[in-house]
PDB file of C-alpha atoms and ligand atoms in Angstrom:
ATOM      1  CA  ALA A 277      57.678 -26.622  76.422  1.00 78.00           C
ATOM      2  CA  LYS A 278      58.153 -29.171  73.317  1.00 94.00           C
ATOM      3  CA  ARG A 279      55.492 -27.282  71.384  1.00 97.00           C
ATOM      4  CA  VAL A 280      55.727 -23.484  71.030  1.00 98.00           C
ATOM      5  CA  VAL A 281      53.800 -20.625  69.428  1.00 98.00           C
ATOM      6  CA  ILE A 282      55.583 -17.483  68.486  1.00 98.00           C
ATOM      7  CA  LYS A 283      53.581 -14.534  67.309  1.00 98.00           C
ATOM      8  CA  VAL A 284      55.385 -11.525  65.843  1.00 97.00           C
ATOM      9  CA  GLY A 285      53.719  -8.277  65.488  1.00 92.00           C
ATOM     10  CA  THR A 286      53.978  -5.977  62.535  1.00 91.00           C
ATOM     11  CA  SER A 287      56.273  -3.548  64.644  1.00 89.00           C
ATOM     12  CA  THR A 288      58.851  -6.321  64.523  1.00 93.00           C
ATOM     13  CA  LEU A 289      58.562  -6.909  60.813  1.00 95.00           C
ATOM     14  CA  VAL A 290      58.122  -3.459  59.495  1.00 95.00           C
ATOM     15  CA  TYR A 291      60.124  -0.294  60.434  1.00 94.00           C
ATOM     16  CA  PRO A 292      58.183   2.808  61.479  1.00 91.00           C
ATOM     17  CA  ASP A 293      59.064   4.351  58.038  1.00 94.00           C
ATOM     18  CA  GLY A 294      57.282   1.585  56.394  1.00 93.00           C
ATOM     19  CA  SER A 295      60.232  -0.478  54.971  1.00 95.00           C
ATOM     20  CA  ILE A 296      60.649  -4.239  55.745  1.00 96.00           C
ATOM     21  CA  ASN A 297      62.918  -5.300  58.665  1.00 96.00           C
ATOM     22  CA  LEU A 298      64.721  -8.236  56.636  1.00 96.00           C
ATOM     23  CA  ARG A 299      67.235  -8.562  59.496  1.00 95.00           C
ATOM     24  CA  ALA A 300      64.639  -9.352  61.860  1.00 95.00           C
ATOM     25  CA  ILE A 301      62.848 -11.645  59.602  1.00 97.00           C
ATOM     26  CA  ASP A 302      66.021 -13.495  58.984  1.00 97.00           C
ATOM     27  CA  GLN A 303      66.871 -13.854  62.582  1.00 96.00           C
ATOM     28  CA  LEU A 304      63.397 -15.250  63.207  1.00 97.00           C
ATOM     29  CA  ALA A 305      64.246 -17.947  60.560  1.00 98.00           C
ATOM     30  CA  PHE A 306      67.495 -18.661  62.042  1.00 98.00           C
ATOM     31  CA  VAL A 307      66.046 -18.902  65.591  1.00 98.00           C
ATOM     32  CA  ILE A 308      63.138 -21.111  64.573  1.00 98.00           C
ATOM     33  CA  SER A 309      65.041 -23.366  62.467  1.00 98.00           C
ATOM     34  CA  ALA A 310      67.500 -23.913  65.169  1.00 97.00           C
ATOM     35  CA  MET A 311      64.684 -24.638  67.706  1.00 97.00           C
ATOM     36  CA  ARG A 312      63.341 -27.294  65.181  1.00 95.00           C
ATOM     37  CA  HIS A 313      66.751 -28.842  64.984  1.00 93.00           C
ATOM     38  CA  ARG A 314      66.783 -29.242  68.781  1.00 94.00           C
ATOM     39  CA  GLY A 315      63.477 -30.930  68.610  1.00 94.00           C
ATOM     40  CA  ARG A 316      60.891 -28.305  69.424  1.00 97.00           C
ATOM     41  CA  GLU A 317      57.791 -28.050  67.177  1.00 98.00           C
ATOM     42  CA  VAL A 318      57.347 -24.342  66.465  1.00 98.00           C
ATOM     43  CA  VAL A 319      54.307 -22.633  64.939  1.00 98.00           C
ATOM     44  CA  LEU A 320      54.748 -18.847  63.711  1.00 98.00           C
ATOM     45  CA  VAL A 321      51.887 -16.442  63.692  1.00 98.00           C
ATOM     46  CA  SER A 322      52.838 -13.673  61.632  1.00 97.00           C
ATOM     47  CA  SER A 323      51.282 -10.180  61.289  1.00 93.00           C
ATOM     48  CA  GLY A 324      52.472  -7.736  58.795  1.00 94.00           C
ATOM     49  CA  ALA A 325      50.774  -8.482  55.599  1.00 95.00           C
ATOM     50  CA  ILE A 326      49.276  -5.040  55.453  1.00 93.00           C
ATOM     51  CA  GLY A 327      52.482  -3.200  56.310  1.00 94.00           C
ATOM     52  CA  VAL A 328      54.404  -5.470  53.666  1.00 96.00           C
ATOM     53  CA  GLY A 329      51.644  -4.732  51.161  1.00 96.00           C
ATOM     54  CA  LEU A 330      51.958  -1.047  51.550  1.00 96.00           C
ATOM     55  CA  ASN A 331      55.697  -1.095  51.139  1.00 96.00           C
ATOM     56  CA  TYR A 332      55.316  -3.497  47.984  1.00 96.00           C
ATOM     57  CA  MET A 333      52.775  -1.071  46.351  1.00 97.00           C
ATOM     58  CA  GLY A 334      54.750   2.071  47.309  1.00 96.00           C
ATOM     59  CA  LEU A 335      51.993   3.369  49.503  1.00 96.00           C
ATOM     60  CA  LYS A 336      52.496   5.397  52.781  1.00 92.00           C
ATOM     61  CA  GLN A 337      49.188   4.983  54.377  1.00 92.00           C
ATOM     62  CA  ARG A 338      46.552   2.273  54.751  1.00 91.00           C
ATOM     63  CA  PRO A 339      43.834   2.913  52.182  1.00 92.00           C
ATOM     64  CA  LYS A 340      40.478   3.936  53.921  1.00 91.00           C
ATOM     65  CA  ALA A 341      38.119   1.532  52.129  1.00 90.00           C
ATOM     66  CA  ILE A 342      37.997  -2.101  53.695  1.00 87.00           C
ATOM     67  CA  PRO A 343      38.118  -3.654  49.982  1.00 90.00           C
ATOM     68  CA  GLU A 344      41.319  -1.794  49.278  1.00 92.00           C
ATOM     69  CA  GLN A 345      42.789  -2.960  52.645  1.00 91.00           C
ATOM     70  CA  GLN A 346      41.752  -6.527  51.915  1.00 92.00           C
ATOM     71  CA  ALA A 347      43.649  -6.147  48.512  1.00 95.00           C
ATOM     72  CA  ILE A 348      46.686  -4.837  50.207  1.00 95.00           C
ATOM     73  CA  ALA A 349      46.540  -7.578  52.648  1.00 94.00           C
ATOM     74  CA  ALA A 350      46.331 -10.189  49.653  1.00 96.00           C
ATOM     75  CA  ILE A 351      49.308  -8.748  48.101  1.00 97.00           C
ATOM     76  CA  GLY A 352      51.364  -8.165  51.127  1.00 97.00           C
ATOM     77  CA  GLN A 353      50.680 -11.583  52.479  1.00 97.00           C
ATOM     78  CA  THR A 354      52.100 -13.249  49.136  1.00 97.00           C
ATOM     79  CA  GLU A 355      55.170 -11.026  49.530  1.00 98.00           C
ATOM     80  CA  LEU A 356      55.536 -11.628  53.121  1.00 98.00           C
ATOM     81  CA  ILE A 357      55.450 -15.583  52.765  1.00 98.00           C
ATOM     82  CA  SER A 358      57.833 -15.232  49.870  1.00 98.00           C
ATOM     83  CA  ILE A 359      60.287 -13.411  52.036  1.00 98.00           C
ATOM     84  CA  TYR A 360      59.907 -16.009  54.771  1.00 98.00           C
ATOM     85  CA  LYS A 361      60.200 -18.995  52.378  1.00 98.00           C
ATOM     86  CA  GLU A 362      63.452 -17.408  50.985  1.00 98.00           C
ATOM     87  CA  ARG A 363      64.926 -16.857  54.463  1.00 98.00           C
ATOM     88  CA  PHE A 364      63.941 -20.143  56.086  1.00 98.00           C
ATOM     89  CA  ALA A 365      65.332 -21.937  53.013  1.00 98.00           C
ATOM     90  CA  ILE A 366      68.840 -20.357  53.864  1.00 98.00           C
ATOM     91  CA  TYR A 367      68.510 -22.587  57.090  1.00 98.00           C
ATOM     92  CA  GLU A 368      66.975 -25.634  55.090  1.00 97.00           C
ATOM     93  CA  GLN A 369      63.655 -25.311  56.810  1.00 98.00           C
ATOM     94  CA  LYS A 370      60.441 -25.740  55.069  1.00 98.00           C
ATOM     95  CA  ILE A 371      57.413 -23.743  55.887  1.00 98.00           C
ATOM     96  CA  GLY A 372      53.631 -23.927  55.125  1.00 98.00           C
ATOM     97  CA  GLN A 373      50.995 -21.250  55.064  1.00 98.00           C
ATOM     98  CA  LEU A 374      47.804 -21.370  57.018  1.00 97.00           C
ATOM     99  CA  LEU A 375      45.315 -18.511  56.583  1.00 96.00           C
ATOM    100  CA  LEU A 376      42.669 -18.976  59.349  1.00 94.00           C
ATOM    101  CA  THR A 377      39.269 -17.327  60.137  1.00 87.00           C
ATOM    102  CA  ARG A 378      37.430 -17.700  63.660  1.00 79.00           C
ATOM    103  CA  ASP A 379      34.618 -19.927  62.372  1.00 82.00           C
ATOM    104  CA  ILE A 380      37.194 -22.641  61.367  1.00 89.00           C
ATOM    105  CA  PHE A 381      37.653 -23.214  65.254  1.00 88.00           C
ATOM    106  CA  VAL A 382      33.753 -22.964  65.764  1.00 87.00           C
ATOM    107  CA  TYR A 383      32.624 -25.616  63.509  1.00 91.00           C
ATOM    108  CA  PRO A 384      33.562 -29.186  64.478  1.00 93.00           C
ATOM    109  CA  LYS A 385      34.419 -30.496  61.155  1.00 94.00           C
ATOM    110  CA  SER A 386      36.824 -27.494  59.996  1.00 93.00           C
ATOM    111  CA  HIS A 387      38.177 -27.600  63.419  1.00 94.00           C
ATOM    112  CA  HIS A 388      39.018 -31.138  63.258  1.00 96.00           C
ATOM    113  CA  ASN A 389      40.528 -30.653  59.793  1.00 96.00           C
ATOM    114  CA  VAL A 390      42.785 -27.698  60.592  1.00 97.00           C
ATOM    115  CA  LEU A 391      44.157 -29.611  63.664  1.00 97.00           C
ATOM    116  CA  ASN A 392      45.009 -32.645  61.415  1.00 98.00           C
ATOM    117  CA  THR A 393      46.799 -30.027  59.020  1.00 98.00           C
ATOM    118  CA  PHE A 394      48.933 -28.652  61.909  1.00 98.00           C
ATOM    119  CA  GLU A 395      49.772 -32.144  63.231  1.00 98.00           C
ATOM    120  CA  ALA A 396      50.733 -33.356  59.691  1.00 98.00           C
ATOM    121  CA  LEU A 397      52.993 -30.239  58.927  1.00 98.00           C
ATOM    122  CA  LEU A 398      54.684 -30.512  62.586  1.00 98.00           C
ATOM    123  CA  LYS A 399      55.124 -34.319  61.905  1.00 97.00           C
ATOM    124  CA  GLN A 400      57.015 -33.537  58.593  1.00 97.00           C
ATOM    125  CA  ASN A 401      59.186 -30.918  60.245  1.00 97.00           C
ATOM    126  CA  VAL A 402      57.611 -28.109  58.606  1.00 98.00           C
ATOM    127  CA  VAL A 403      56.865 -24.671  60.197  1.00 98.00           C
ATOM    128  CA  PRO A 404      53.359 -23.520  59.987  1.00 98.00           C
ATOM    129  CA  ILE A 405      53.224 -19.895  59.455  1.00 98.00           C
ATOM    130  CA  VAL A 406      49.692 -18.619  60.496  1.00 98.00           C
ATOM    131  CA  ASN A 407      47.908 -15.450  59.529  1.00 96.00           C
ATOM    132  CA  GLU A 408      44.209 -14.302  59.920  1.00 92.00           C
ATOM    133  CA  ASN A 409      42.646 -14.595  56.445  1.00 90.00           C
ATOM    134  CA  ASP A 410      42.116 -10.888  55.999  1.00 82.00           C
ATOM    135  CA  THR A 411      40.617 -11.416  52.498  1.00 82.00           C
ATOM    136  CA  VAL A 412      37.556 -13.092  53.799  1.00 82.00           C
ATOM    137  CA  ALA A 413      37.339 -11.880  57.490  1.00 69.00           C
ATOM    138  CA  VAL A 414      36.563  -8.199  57.753  1.00 64.00           C
ATOM    139  CA  ASP A 415      35.882  -5.739  60.719  1.00 57.00           C
ATOM    140  CA  GLU A 416      32.203  -5.644  59.644  1.00 52.00           C
ATOM    141  CA  LEU A 417      31.710  -9.442  60.183  1.00 48.00           C
ATOM    142  CA  ASP A 418      33.629  -9.083  63.555  1.00 51.00           C
ATOM    143  CA  HIS A 419      31.977 -11.817  65.551  1.00 51.00           C
ATOM    144  CA  GLU A 420      31.008 -14.104  62.681  1.00 55.00           C
ATOM    145  CA  THR A 421      34.595 -14.726  61.380  1.00 60.00           C
ATOM    146  CA  LYS A 422      37.036 -12.327  62.595  1.00 62.00           C
ATOM    147  CA  PHE A 423      39.487 -13.113  65.454  1.00 65.00           C
ATOM    148  CA  GLY A 424      40.109  -9.431  65.746  1.00 62.00           C
ATOM    149  CA  ASP A 425      43.855  -9.611  65.702  1.00 83.00           C
ATOM    150  CA  ASN A 426      46.674 -12.123  65.411  1.00 91.00           C
ATOM    151  CA  ASP A 427      47.318 -11.909  69.338  1.00 93.00           C
ATOM    152  CA  GLN A 428      44.115 -13.803  70.051  1.00 92.00           C
ATOM    153  CA  LEU A 429      44.506 -15.977  67.152  1.00 94.00           C
ATOM    154  CA  SER A 430      48.098 -17.018  68.291  1.00 96.00           C
ATOM    155  CA  ALA A 431      46.576 -17.950  71.737  1.00 96.00           C
ATOM    156  CA  ILE A 432      43.676 -19.856  70.078  1.00 95.00           C
ATOM    157  CA  VAL A 433      46.061 -21.841  67.939  1.00 97.00           C
ATOM    158  CA  ALA A 434      48.366 -22.479  70.984  1.00 98.00           C
ATOM    159  CA  THR A 435      45.587 -23.851  73.077  1.00 97.00           C
ATOM    160  CA  ASN A 436      44.139 -25.925  70.376  1.00 96.00           C
ATOM    161  CA  ILE A 437      47.338 -27.591  69.273  1.00 97.00           C
ATOM    162  CA  GLY A 438      48.442 -28.335  72.812  1.00 97.00           C
ATOM    163  CA  ALA A 439      51.320 -25.761  72.892  1.00 98.00           C
ATOM    164  CA  ASP A 440      52.045 -24.603  76.400  1.00 97.00           C
ATOM    165  CA  LEU A 441      54.057 -21.641  75.704  1.00 98.00           C
ATOM    166  CA  LEU A 442      53.221 -18.673  73.592  1.00 98.00           C
ATOM    167  CA  ILE A 443      55.942 -16.237  72.782  1.00 98.00           C
ATOM    168  CA  MET A 444      54.590 -12.807  72.002  1.00 98.00           C
ATOM    169  CA  LEU A 445      57.051 -10.432  70.205  1.00 97.00           C
ATOM    170  CA  SER A 446      56.087  -6.875  70.149  1.00 93.00           C
ATOM    171  CA  ASP A 447      58.025  -3.467  70.118  1.00 90.00           C
ATOM    172  CA  ILE A 448      58.057  -3.297  73.827  1.00 92.00           C
ATOM    173  CA  ASP A 449      60.346  -5.007  76.495  1.00 96.00           C
ATOM    174  CA  GLY A 450      57.138  -6.472  78.201  1.00 97.00           C
ATOM    175  CA  PHE A 451      54.076  -5.377  80.138  1.00 96.00           C
ATOM    176  CA  TYR A 452      54.428  -2.135  82.152  1.00 95.00           C
ATOM    177  CA  ASP A 453      52.234  -0.736  84.903  1.00 93.00           C
ATOM    178  CA  GLY A 454      51.259   1.995  82.483  1.00 87.00           C
ATOM    179  CA  ASN A 455      51.608   2.828  78.847  1.00 84.00           C
ATOM    180  CA  PRO A 456      55.531   3.542  78.619  1.00 85.00           C
ATOM    181  CA  ASN A 457      55.274   5.567  75.585  1.00 81.00           C
ATOM    182  CA  ALA A 458      52.970   7.903  77.409  1.00 81.00           C
ATOM    183  CA  ASP A 459      54.416   7.690  80.936  1.00 84.00           C
ATOM    184  CA  ALA A 460      58.307   7.631  81.586  1.00 89.00           C
ATOM    185  CA  ARG A 461      57.914   6.302  85.130  1.00 93.00           C
ATOM    186  CA  ALA A 462      56.197   3.248  84.005  1.00 92.00           C
ATOM    187  CA  GLN A 463      57.780  -0.020  85.399  1.00 96.00           C
ATOM    188  CA  LEU A 464      58.244  -3.317  83.706  1.00 97.00           C
ATOM    189  CA  LEU A 465      56.384  -6.037  85.364  1.00 97.00           C
ATOM    190  CA  GLY A 466      58.372  -9.454  85.226  1.00 97.00           C
ATOM    191  CA  HIS A 467      55.534 -11.837  86.313  1.00 98.00           C
ATOM    192  CA  ILE A 468      51.794 -11.631  86.070  1.00 98.00           C
ATOM    193  CA  GLU A 469      50.081 -14.825  87.541  1.00 98.00           C
ATOM    194  CA  GLN A 470      46.544 -13.817  86.763  1.00 97.00           C
ATOM    195  CA  VAL A 471      45.084 -11.325  84.341  1.00 96.00           C
ATOM    196  CA  ASP A 472      42.345  -9.412  85.853  1.00 93.00           C
ATOM    197  CA  GLN A 473      40.422  -6.150  85.757  1.00 90.00           C
ATOM    198  CA  HIS A 474      43.227  -4.396  87.222  1.00 90.00           C
ATOM    199  CA  THR A 475      45.760  -5.495  84.734  1.00 92.00           C
ATOM    200  CA  TYR A 476      43.523  -4.422  81.815  1.00 90.00           C
ATOM    201  CA  GLU A 477      43.345  -0.933  83.423  1.00 87.00           C
ATOM    202  CA  LEU A 478      47.177  -0.710  83.112  1.00 88.00           C
ATOM    203  CA  ALA A 479      47.135  -1.349  79.182  1.00 85.00           C
ATOM    204  CA  GLY A 480      46.447   1.652  77.070  1.00 66.00           C
ATOM    205  CA  GLY A 481      45.992   1.970  73.528  1.00 48.00           C
ATOM    206  CA  SER A 482      48.117   0.623  70.452  1.00 47.00           C
ATOM    207  CA  GLY A 483      51.510   2.438  70.322  1.00 47.00           C
ATOM    208  CA  SER A 484      52.741   1.569  66.748  1.00 45.00           C
ATOM    209  CA  ARG A 485      51.569   2.953  63.463  1.00 41.00           C
ATOM    210  CA  PHE A 486      50.908  -0.305  61.850  1.00 43.00           C
ATOM    211  CA  GLY A 487      50.215  -2.271  64.925  1.00 42.00           C
ATOM    212  CA  THR A 488      46.588  -3.220  65.481  1.00 47.00           C
ATOM    213  CA  GLY A 489      45.900  -5.019  68.589  1.00 51.00           C
ATOM    214  CA  GLY A 490      47.738  -2.892  71.204  1.00 78.00           C
ATOM    215  CA  MET A 491      48.166  -4.197  74.707  1.00 90.00           C
ATOM    216  CA  VAL A 492      44.526  -5.342  75.453  1.00 89.00           C
ATOM    217  CA  THR A 493      44.568  -8.110  72.831  1.00 90.00           C
ATOM    218  CA  LYS A 494      47.831  -9.235  74.341  1.00 94.00           C
ATOM    219  CA  LEU A 495      46.265  -9.625  77.751  1.00 95.00           C
ATOM    220  CA  LYS A 496      43.345 -11.341  76.438  1.00 94.00           C
ATOM    221  CA  ALA A 497      45.887 -13.861  74.676  1.00 96.00           C
ATOM    222  CA  ALA A 498      47.605 -14.288  78.049  1.00 98.00           C
ATOM    223  CA  GLU A 499      44.366 -15.024  79.883  1.00 97.00           C
ATOM    224  CA  ARG A 500      43.492 -17.677  77.244  1.00 97.00           C
ATOM    225  CA  MET A 501      46.861 -19.318  77.825  1.00 98.00           C
ATOM    226  CA  ILE A 502      46.392 -19.098  81.590  1.00 98.00           C
ATOM    227  CA  ASP A 503      43.002 -20.585  81.475  1.00 98.00           C
ATOM    228  CA  ALA A 504      44.428 -23.430  79.522  1.00 98.00           C
ATOM    229  CA  ASN A 505      47.268 -23.921  82.221  1.00 98.00           C
ATOM    230  CA  GLY A 506      49.800 -22.556  79.721  1.00 98.00           C
ATOM    231  CA  GLN A 507      52.063 -19.424  79.821  1.00 98.00           C
ATOM    232  CA  MET A 508      52.823 -16.429  77.789  1.00 98.00           C
ATOM    233  CA  ILE A 509      55.902 -14.438  77.625  1.00 98.00           C
ATOM    234  CA  LEU A 510      55.620 -11.034  76.232  1.00 98.00           C
ATOM    235  CA  ALA A 511      59.155  -9.765  75.050  1.00 98.00           C
ATOM    236  CA  ASN A 512      60.840  -7.234  72.564  1.00 96.00           C
ATOM    237  CA  GLY A 513      61.084  -8.652  69.147  1.00 95.00           C
ATOM    238  CA  ALA A 514      63.747  -6.011  68.089  1.00 93.00           C
ATOM    239  CA  ASP A 515      66.283  -8.945  68.211  1.00 92.00           C
ATOM    240  CA  PRO A 516      64.405 -12.225  67.840  1.00 94.00           C
ATOM    241  CA  ALA A 517      67.459 -13.991  69.201  1.00 94.00           C
ATOM    242  CA  ILE A 518      65.724 -13.074  72.597  1.00 97.00           C
ATOM    243  CA  ILE A 519      63.881 -16.429  71.972  1.00 97.00           C
ATOM    244  CA  PHE A 520      67.029 -18.373  73.035  1.00 97.00           C
ATOM    245  CA  GLN A 521      67.268 -16.433  76.260  1.00 97.00           C
ATOM    246  CA  ILE A 522      63.548 -17.144  76.996  1.00 97.00           C
ATOM    247  CA  LEU A 523      63.836 -20.842  76.232  1.00 96.00           C
ATOM    248  CA  ALA A 524      66.816 -20.942  78.544  1.00 95.00           C
ATOM    249  CA  GLY A 525      64.744 -19.701  81.237  1.00 94.00           C
ATOM    250  CA  GLU A 526      66.429 -16.181  81.541  1.00 95.00           C
ATOM    251  CA  PRO A 527      64.094 -13.593  83.018  1.00 93.00           C
ATOM    252  CA  VAL A 528      63.372 -11.555  79.984  1.00 96.00           C
ATOM    253  CA  GLY A 529      60.049  -9.589  79.330  1.00 98.00           C
ATOM    254  CA  THR A 530      56.825 -10.443  81.181  1.00 98.00           C
ATOM    255  CA  LEU A 531      55.931 -13.938  82.131  1.00 98.00           C
ATOM    256  CA  PHE A 532      52.102 -14.512  82.323  1.00 98.00           C
ATOM    257  CA  GLY A 533      50.943 -17.582  84.282  1.00 98.00           C
TER     258      GLY A 533
HETATM  259  P1  ADP B 191      52.369  -5.070  67.915  1.00 55.85           P
HETATM  260  O1  ADP B 191      52.317  -4.556  66.504  1.00 55.85           O
HETATM  261  O2  ADP B 191      53.627  -5.831  68.283  1.00 55.85           O
HETATM  262  O3  ADP B 191      51.129  -6.244  67.998  1.00 55.85           O
HETATM  263  P2  ADP B 191      50.932  -2.961  69.237  1.00 55.85           P
HETATM  264  O4  ADP B 191      51.465  -1.630  69.027  1.00 55.85           O
HETATM  265  O5  ADP B 191      49.603  -3.549  68.954  1.00 55.85           O
HETATM  266  O6  ADP B 191      52.304  -4.094  68.925  1.00 55.85           O
HETATM  267  O7  ADP B 191      51.110  -2.949  71.055  1.00 55.85           O
HETATM  268  C1  ADP B 191      52.276  -2.665  71.676  1.00 55.85           C
HETATM  269  C2  ADP B 191      52.089  -1.350  72.274  1.00 55.85           C
HETATM  270  O8  ADP B 191      51.116  -1.362  73.377  1.00 55.85           O
HETATM  271  C3  ADP B 191      53.368  -0.695  72.909  1.00 55.85           C
HETATM  272  O9  ADP B 191      54.176  -0.213  72.075  1.00 55.85           O
HETATM  273  C4  ADP B 191      52.852   0.305  73.947  1.00 55.85           C
HETATM  274  O10 ADP B 191      52.849   1.540  73.207  1.00 55.85           O
HETATM  275  C5  ADP B 191      51.301  -0.033  74.193  1.00 55.85           C
HETATM  276  N1  ADP B 191      50.988  -0.340  75.410  1.00 55.85           N
HETATM  277  C6  ADP B 191      49.926   0.223  76.301  1.00 55.85           C
HETATM  278  N2  ADP B 191      49.940  -0.056  77.483  1.00 55.85           N
HETATM  279  C7  ADP B 191      51.032  -0.736  77.650  1.00 55.85           C
HETATM  280  C8  ADP B 191      51.588  -1.439  78.897  1.00 55.85           C
HETATM  281  N3  ADP B 191      50.932  -1.322  80.009  1.00 55.85           N
HETATM  282  N4  ADP B 191      52.731  -1.936  78.815  1.00 55.85           N
HETATM  283  C9  ADP B 191      53.340  -2.094  77.621  1.00 55.85           C
HETATM  284  N5  ADP B 191      52.928  -1.493  76.530  1.00 55.85           N
HETATM  285  C10 ADP B 191      51.692  -0.937  76.529  1.00 55.85           C
END
């Protein structure tokens, strides 16, 4: 895989108590910069804007009203990207921010434009950092503009830019035959070739406080990658250096495809 998309969930970036996991962000910056240095093209899809925004504003909980949440997302995105910029700069790696909505990929003209932007950034050795544009895409507009979550956005980006590997980092070691937070006997499944109805039945609801997608959206992302003849690896982002193991072909997490 020359071109790789890495998706990090809120649970990797924000501790359960709401504070920001700067160590994880720093590790990500290090690993991605090293990958670039070794000739790979990497796109980072990062959640965490709301979690970081809550921390920045000294709030313990997500506000209920959508406009307030969008405001927190706008504040948090600014803070998050500042942290990324600072951490990537330590490794002399430049970044560029892309805030996307679903309709961008639906309309041919904007679709074409956004792909050109990705190409131009990658050509200049810049790491694109992608997030859903929460300030314009809201739940109420679901099918019109919203991806629903960054899990699916990461797969849409990967398949569109021709990346054949999506590395999905979450707060769990991989995909289990049951929700491991609810069932202690759940076993990790190392390889899933096809995502089908049965696979979806094994996925429970979201486990983390700030996470939104849960396992179902990760399966949808895996399905999208497999349909495009690509692969997805779901692994634990607690230590982002796990990416080195993945790229070395070591059996970590769950391989889809
Ligand atoms: P993120 O913030 O990284 O996107 P989520 O909290 O949205 O993470 O989703 C990961 C969670 O999905 C896990 O912590 C776990 O509680 C839950 N989950 C439900 N079913 C499964 C399963 N079959 N295998 C693994 N995790 C599962």
